[in-house]
PDB file of C-alpha atoms in Angstrom:
ATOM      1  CA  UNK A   1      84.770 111.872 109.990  1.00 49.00           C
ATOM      2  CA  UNK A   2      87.942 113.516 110.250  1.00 51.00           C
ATOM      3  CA  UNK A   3      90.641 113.627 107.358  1.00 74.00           C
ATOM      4  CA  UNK A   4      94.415 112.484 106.776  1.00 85.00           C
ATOM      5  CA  UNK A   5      96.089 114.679 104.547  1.00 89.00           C
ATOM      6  CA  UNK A   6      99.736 114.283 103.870  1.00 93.00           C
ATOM      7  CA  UNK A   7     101.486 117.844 103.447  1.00 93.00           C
ATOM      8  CA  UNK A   8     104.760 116.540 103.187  1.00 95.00           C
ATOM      9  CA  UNK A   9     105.508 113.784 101.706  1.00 95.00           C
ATOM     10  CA  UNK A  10     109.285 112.844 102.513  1.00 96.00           C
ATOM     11  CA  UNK A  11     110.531 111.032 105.231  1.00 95.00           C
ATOM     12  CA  UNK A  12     114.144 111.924 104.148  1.00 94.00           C
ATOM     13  CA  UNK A  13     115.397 112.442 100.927  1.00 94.00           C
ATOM     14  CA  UNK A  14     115.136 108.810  99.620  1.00 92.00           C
ATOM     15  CA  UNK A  15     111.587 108.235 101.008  1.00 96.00           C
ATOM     16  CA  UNK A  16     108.490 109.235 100.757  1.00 96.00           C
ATOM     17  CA  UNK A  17     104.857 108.298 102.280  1.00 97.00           C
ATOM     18  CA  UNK A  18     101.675 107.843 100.582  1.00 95.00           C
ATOM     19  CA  UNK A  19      98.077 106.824 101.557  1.00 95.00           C
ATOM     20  CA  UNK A  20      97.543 103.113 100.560  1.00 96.00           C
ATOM     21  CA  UNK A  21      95.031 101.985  97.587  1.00 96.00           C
ATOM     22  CA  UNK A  22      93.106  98.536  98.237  1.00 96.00           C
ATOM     23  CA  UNK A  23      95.804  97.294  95.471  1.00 96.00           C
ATOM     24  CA  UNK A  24      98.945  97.509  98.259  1.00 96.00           C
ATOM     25  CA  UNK A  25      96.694  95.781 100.947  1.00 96.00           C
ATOM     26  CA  UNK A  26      98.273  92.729 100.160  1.00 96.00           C
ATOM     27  CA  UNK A  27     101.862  94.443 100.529  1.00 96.00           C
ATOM     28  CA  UNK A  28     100.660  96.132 103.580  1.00 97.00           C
ATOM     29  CA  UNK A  29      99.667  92.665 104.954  1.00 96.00           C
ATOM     30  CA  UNK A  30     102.350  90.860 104.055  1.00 95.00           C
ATOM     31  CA  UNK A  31     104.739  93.323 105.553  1.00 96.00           C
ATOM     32  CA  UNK A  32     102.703  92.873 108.847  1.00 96.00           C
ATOM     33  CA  UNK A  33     102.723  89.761 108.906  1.00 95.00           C
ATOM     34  CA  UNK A  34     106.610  89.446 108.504  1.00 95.00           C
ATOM     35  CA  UNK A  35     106.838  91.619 111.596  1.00 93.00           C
ATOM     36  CA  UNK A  36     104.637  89.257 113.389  1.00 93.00           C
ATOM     37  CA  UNK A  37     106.940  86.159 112.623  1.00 95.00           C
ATOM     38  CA  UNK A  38     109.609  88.121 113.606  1.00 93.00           C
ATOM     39  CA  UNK A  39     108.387  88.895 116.899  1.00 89.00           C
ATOM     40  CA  UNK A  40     107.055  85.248 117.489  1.00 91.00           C
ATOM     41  CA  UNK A  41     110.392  84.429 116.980  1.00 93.00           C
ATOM     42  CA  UNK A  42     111.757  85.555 119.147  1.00 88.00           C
ATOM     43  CA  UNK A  43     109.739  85.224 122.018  1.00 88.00           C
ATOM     44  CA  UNK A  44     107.213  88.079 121.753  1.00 85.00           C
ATOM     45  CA  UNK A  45     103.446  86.865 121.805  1.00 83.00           C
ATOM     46  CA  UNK A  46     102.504  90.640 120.268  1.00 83.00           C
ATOM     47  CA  UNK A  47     100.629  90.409 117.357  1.00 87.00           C
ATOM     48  CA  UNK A  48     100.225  86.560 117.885  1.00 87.00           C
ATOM     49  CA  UNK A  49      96.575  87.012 116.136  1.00 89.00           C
ATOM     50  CA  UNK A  50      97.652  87.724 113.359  1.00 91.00           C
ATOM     51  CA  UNK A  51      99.421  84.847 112.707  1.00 91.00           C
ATOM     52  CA  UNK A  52      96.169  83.228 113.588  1.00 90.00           C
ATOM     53  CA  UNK A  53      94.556  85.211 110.872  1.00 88.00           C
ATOM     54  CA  UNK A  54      92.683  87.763 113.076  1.00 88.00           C
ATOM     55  CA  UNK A  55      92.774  91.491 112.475  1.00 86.00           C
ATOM     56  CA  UNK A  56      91.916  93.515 115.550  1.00 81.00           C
ATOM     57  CA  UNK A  57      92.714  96.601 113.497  1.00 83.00           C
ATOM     58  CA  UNK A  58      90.546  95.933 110.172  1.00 90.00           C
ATOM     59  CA  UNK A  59      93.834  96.307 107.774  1.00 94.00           C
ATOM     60  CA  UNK A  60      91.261  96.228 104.649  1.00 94.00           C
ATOM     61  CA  UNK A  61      88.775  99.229 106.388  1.00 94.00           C
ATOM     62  CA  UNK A  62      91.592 101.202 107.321  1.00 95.00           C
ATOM     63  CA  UNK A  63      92.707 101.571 103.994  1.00 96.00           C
ATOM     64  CA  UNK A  64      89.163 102.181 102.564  1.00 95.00           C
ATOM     65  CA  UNK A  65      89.406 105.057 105.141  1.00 93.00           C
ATOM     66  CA  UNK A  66      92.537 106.666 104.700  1.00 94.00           C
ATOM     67  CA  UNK A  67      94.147 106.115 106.838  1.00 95.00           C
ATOM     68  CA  UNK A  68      97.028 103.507 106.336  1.00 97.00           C
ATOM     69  CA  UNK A  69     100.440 104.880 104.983  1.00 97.00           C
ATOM     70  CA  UNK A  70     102.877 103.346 102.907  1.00 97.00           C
ATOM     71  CA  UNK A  71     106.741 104.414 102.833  1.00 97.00           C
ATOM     72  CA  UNK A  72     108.576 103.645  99.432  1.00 96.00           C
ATOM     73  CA  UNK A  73     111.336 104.996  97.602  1.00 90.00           C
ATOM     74  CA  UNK A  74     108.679 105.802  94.555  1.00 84.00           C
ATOM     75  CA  UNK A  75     105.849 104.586  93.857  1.00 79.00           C
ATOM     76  CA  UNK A  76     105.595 100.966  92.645  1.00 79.00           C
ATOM     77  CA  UNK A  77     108.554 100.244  94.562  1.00 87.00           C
ATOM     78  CA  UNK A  78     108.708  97.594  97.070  1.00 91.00           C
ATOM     79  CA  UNK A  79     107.471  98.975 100.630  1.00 96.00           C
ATOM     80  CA  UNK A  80     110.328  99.796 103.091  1.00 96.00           C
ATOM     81  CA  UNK A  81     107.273 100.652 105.821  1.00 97.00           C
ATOM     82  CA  UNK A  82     103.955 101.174 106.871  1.00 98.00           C
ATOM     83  CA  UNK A  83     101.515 102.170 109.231  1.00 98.00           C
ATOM     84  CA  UNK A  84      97.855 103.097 110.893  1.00 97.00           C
ATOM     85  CA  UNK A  85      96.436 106.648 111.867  1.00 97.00           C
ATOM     86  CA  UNK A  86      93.171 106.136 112.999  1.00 94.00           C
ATOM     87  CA  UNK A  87      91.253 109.086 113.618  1.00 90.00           C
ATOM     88  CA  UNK A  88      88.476 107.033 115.288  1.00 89.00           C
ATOM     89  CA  UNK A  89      89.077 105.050 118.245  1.00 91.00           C
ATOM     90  CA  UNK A  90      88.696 101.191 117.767  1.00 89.00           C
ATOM     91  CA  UNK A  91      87.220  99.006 120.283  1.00 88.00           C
ATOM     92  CA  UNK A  92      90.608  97.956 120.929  1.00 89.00           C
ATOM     93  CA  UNK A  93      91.593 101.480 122.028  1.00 93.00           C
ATOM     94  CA  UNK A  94      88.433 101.918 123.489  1.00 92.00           C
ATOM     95  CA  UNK A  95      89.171  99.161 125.724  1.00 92.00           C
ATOM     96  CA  UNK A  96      92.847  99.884 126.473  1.00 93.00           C
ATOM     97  CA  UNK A  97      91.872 103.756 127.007  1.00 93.00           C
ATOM     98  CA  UNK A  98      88.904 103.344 128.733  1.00 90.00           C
ATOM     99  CA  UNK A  99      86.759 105.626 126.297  1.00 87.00           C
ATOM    100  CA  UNK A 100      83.141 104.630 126.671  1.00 76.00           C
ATOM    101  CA  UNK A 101      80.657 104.790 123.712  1.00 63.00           C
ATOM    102  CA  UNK A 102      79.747 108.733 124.213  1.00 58.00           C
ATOM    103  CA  UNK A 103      83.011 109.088 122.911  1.00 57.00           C
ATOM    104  CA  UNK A 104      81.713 108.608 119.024  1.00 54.00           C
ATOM    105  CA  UNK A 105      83.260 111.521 117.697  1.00 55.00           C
ATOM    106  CA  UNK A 106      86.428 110.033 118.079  1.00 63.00           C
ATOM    107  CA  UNK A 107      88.111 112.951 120.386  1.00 84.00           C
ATOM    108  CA  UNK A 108      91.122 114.393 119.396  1.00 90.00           C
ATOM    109  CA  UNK A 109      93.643 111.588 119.416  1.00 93.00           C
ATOM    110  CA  UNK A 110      94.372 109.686 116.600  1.00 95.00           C
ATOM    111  CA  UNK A 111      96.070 105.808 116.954  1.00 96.00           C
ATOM    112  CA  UNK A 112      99.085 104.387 115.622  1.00 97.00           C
ATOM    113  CA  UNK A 113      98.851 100.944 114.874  1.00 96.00           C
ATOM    114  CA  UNK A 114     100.824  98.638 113.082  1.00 96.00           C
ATOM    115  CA  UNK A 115     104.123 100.400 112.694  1.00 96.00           C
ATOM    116  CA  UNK A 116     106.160  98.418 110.541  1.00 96.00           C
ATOM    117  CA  UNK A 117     109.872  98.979 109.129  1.00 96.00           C
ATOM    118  CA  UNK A 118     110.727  96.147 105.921  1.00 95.00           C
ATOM    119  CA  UNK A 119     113.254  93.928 108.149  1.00 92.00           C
ATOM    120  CA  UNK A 120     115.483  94.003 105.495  1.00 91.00           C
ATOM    121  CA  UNK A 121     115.191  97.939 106.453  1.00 91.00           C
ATOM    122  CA  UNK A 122     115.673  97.586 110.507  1.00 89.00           C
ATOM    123  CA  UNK A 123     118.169  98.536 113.097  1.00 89.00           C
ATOM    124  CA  UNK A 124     119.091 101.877 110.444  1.00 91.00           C
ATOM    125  CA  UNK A 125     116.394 104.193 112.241  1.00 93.00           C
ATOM    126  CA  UNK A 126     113.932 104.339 109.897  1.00 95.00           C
ATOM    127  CA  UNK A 127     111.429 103.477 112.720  1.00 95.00           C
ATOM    128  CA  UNK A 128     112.217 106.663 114.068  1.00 96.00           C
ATOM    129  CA  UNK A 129     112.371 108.543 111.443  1.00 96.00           C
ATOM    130  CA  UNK A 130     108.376 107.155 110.714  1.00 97.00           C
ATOM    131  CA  UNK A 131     107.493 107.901 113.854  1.00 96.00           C
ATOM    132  CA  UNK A 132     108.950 111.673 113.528  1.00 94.00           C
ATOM    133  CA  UNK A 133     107.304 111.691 110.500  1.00 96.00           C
ATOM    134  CA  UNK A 134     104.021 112.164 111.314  1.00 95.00           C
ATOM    135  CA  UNK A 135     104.246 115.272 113.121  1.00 91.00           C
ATOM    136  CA  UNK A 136     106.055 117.071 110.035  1.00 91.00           C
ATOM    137  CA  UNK A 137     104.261 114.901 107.231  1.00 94.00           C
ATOM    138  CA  UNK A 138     100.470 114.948 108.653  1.00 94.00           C
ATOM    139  CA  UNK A 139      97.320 116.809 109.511  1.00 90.00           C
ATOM    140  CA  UNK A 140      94.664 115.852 111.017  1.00 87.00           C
ATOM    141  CA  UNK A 141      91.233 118.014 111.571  1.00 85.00           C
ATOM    142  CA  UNK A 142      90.782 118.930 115.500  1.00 87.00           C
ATOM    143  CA  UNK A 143      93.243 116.788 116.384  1.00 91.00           C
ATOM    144  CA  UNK A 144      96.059 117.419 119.505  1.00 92.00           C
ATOM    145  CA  UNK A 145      97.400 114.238 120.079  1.00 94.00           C
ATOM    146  CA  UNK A 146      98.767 110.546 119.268  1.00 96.00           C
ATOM    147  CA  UNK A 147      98.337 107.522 121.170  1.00 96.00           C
ATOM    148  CA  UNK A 148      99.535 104.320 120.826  1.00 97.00           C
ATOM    149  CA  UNK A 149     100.393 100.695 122.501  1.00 95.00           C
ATOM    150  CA  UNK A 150     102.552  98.258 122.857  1.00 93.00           C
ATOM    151  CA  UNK A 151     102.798  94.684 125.204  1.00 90.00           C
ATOM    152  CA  UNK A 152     103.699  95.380 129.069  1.00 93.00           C
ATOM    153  CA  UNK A 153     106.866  93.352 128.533  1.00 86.00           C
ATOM    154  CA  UNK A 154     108.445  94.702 125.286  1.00 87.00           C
ATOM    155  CA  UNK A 155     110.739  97.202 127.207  1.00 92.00           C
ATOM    156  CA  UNK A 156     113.102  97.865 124.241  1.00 90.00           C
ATOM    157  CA  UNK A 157     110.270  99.285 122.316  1.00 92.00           C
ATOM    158  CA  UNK A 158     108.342 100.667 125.417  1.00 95.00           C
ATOM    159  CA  UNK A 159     111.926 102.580 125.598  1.00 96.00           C
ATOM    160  CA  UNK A 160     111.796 103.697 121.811  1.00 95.00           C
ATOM    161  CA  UNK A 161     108.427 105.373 122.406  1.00 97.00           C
ATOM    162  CA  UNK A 162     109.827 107.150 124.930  1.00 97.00           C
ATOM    163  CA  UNK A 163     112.943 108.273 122.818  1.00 96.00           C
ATOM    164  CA  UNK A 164     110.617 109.392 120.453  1.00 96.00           C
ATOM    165  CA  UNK A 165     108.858 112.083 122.634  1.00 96.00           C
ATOM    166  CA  UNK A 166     105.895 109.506 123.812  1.00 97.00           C
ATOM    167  CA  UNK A 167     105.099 110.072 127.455  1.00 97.00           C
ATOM    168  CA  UNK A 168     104.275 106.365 129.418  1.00 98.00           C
ATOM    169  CA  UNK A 169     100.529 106.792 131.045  1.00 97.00           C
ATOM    170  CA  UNK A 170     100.412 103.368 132.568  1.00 96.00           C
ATOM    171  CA  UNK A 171      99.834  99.892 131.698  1.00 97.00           C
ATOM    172  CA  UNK A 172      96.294  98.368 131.132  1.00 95.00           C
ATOM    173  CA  UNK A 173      95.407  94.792 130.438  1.00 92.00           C
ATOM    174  CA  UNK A 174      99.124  93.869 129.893  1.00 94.00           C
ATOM    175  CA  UNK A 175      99.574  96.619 127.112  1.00 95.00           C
ATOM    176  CA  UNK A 176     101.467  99.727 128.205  1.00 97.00           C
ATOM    177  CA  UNK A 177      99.873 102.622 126.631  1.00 97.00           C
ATOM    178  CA  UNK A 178     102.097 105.981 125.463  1.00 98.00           C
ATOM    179  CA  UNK A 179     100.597 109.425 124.587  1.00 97.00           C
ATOM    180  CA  UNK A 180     102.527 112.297 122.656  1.00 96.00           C
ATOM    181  CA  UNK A 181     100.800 115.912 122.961  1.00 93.00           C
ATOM    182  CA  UNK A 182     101.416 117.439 119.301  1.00 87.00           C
ATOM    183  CA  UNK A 183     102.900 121.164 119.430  1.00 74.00           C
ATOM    184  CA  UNK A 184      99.701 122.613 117.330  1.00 56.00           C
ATOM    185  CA  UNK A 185      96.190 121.183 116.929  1.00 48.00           C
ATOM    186  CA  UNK A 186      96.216 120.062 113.632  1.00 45.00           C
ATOM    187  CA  UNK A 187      93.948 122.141 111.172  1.00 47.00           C
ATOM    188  CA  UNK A 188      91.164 122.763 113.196  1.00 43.00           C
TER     189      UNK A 188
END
């Protein structure tokens, strides 16, 4: 099992990251789950389980693992952000990827799920500034890449992926799926 290690911790000046504890799950969740009304709102049927109470991402292992970040101004303050780095693929990505189970070791991608900006937060560029972050902020052992997803007919954020250096592979199962080579293998 690979590692997330954060090596630098600010985002910019006023924020920084850290790895959530099992005590900001419910934090982490709730911020989730604001997104997801958000999006229902207006229109979007992405993450439309979770406002059914499913998880396709395991929120609660995730953290156990390591692999969920938090952005605050300090620590007990409330979140401004979060989101997933999975270093092993899920059956989700599995699926969308079309990784078969030989791939155990995980490869060397890691996943970003469940980016999330406090809405209170948005249209300021803090999602890109989270997004730039983990190049600068992360390592990751033997890994050389990120992947991540979104639904076919977001095209606003399909576009913001690709603003943010992610290169469009192609669309599966109604998702469209985005890759971003990093510059170094990460701490091999």
């Amino acid at each position: 099992m690979t590692t997330l290690q954060i090596v630098d911790p600010f985002v910019n000046p006023e924020l920084r990251a850290f790895q959530a504890g099992a005590e900001d799950q419910e934090q982490v969740q709730e911020l989730i789950l604001q997104t997801a009304r958000w999006l229902h709102s207006k229109g979007s049927t992405q993450w439309g389980k979770l406002l059914k109470g499913m998880d396709d991402h395991n929120l609660e292992g995730a953290i156990s693992r390591g692999e969920v970040i938090i952005f605050r101004t300090s620590e007990g303050h409330p979140l401004a952000g979060s989101m997933i780095l999975q270093q092993q693929p899920s059956a989700w990505d599995r699926k969308l990827w079309g990784l078969d189970d030989a791939d155990s070791d995980g490869g060397t991608s890691v996943y970003l799920h469940r980016l999330v900006v406090d809405r209170d937060r948005t249209g300021k560029g803090l999602g890109r500034e989270l997004v730039q972050w983990i190049e600068k902020g992360t390592r990751f052992t033997g890994k050389d890449r990120i992947r991540l997803d979104c639904i076919a007919g977001n095209d606003k954020l399909s576009r913001f992926y690709q603003q943010c250096g992610y290169t469009y592979i192609g669309e599966t199962g109604g998702y469209n799926i985005f890759e971003k080579m990093l510059t170094e293998v990460k701490e091999k």
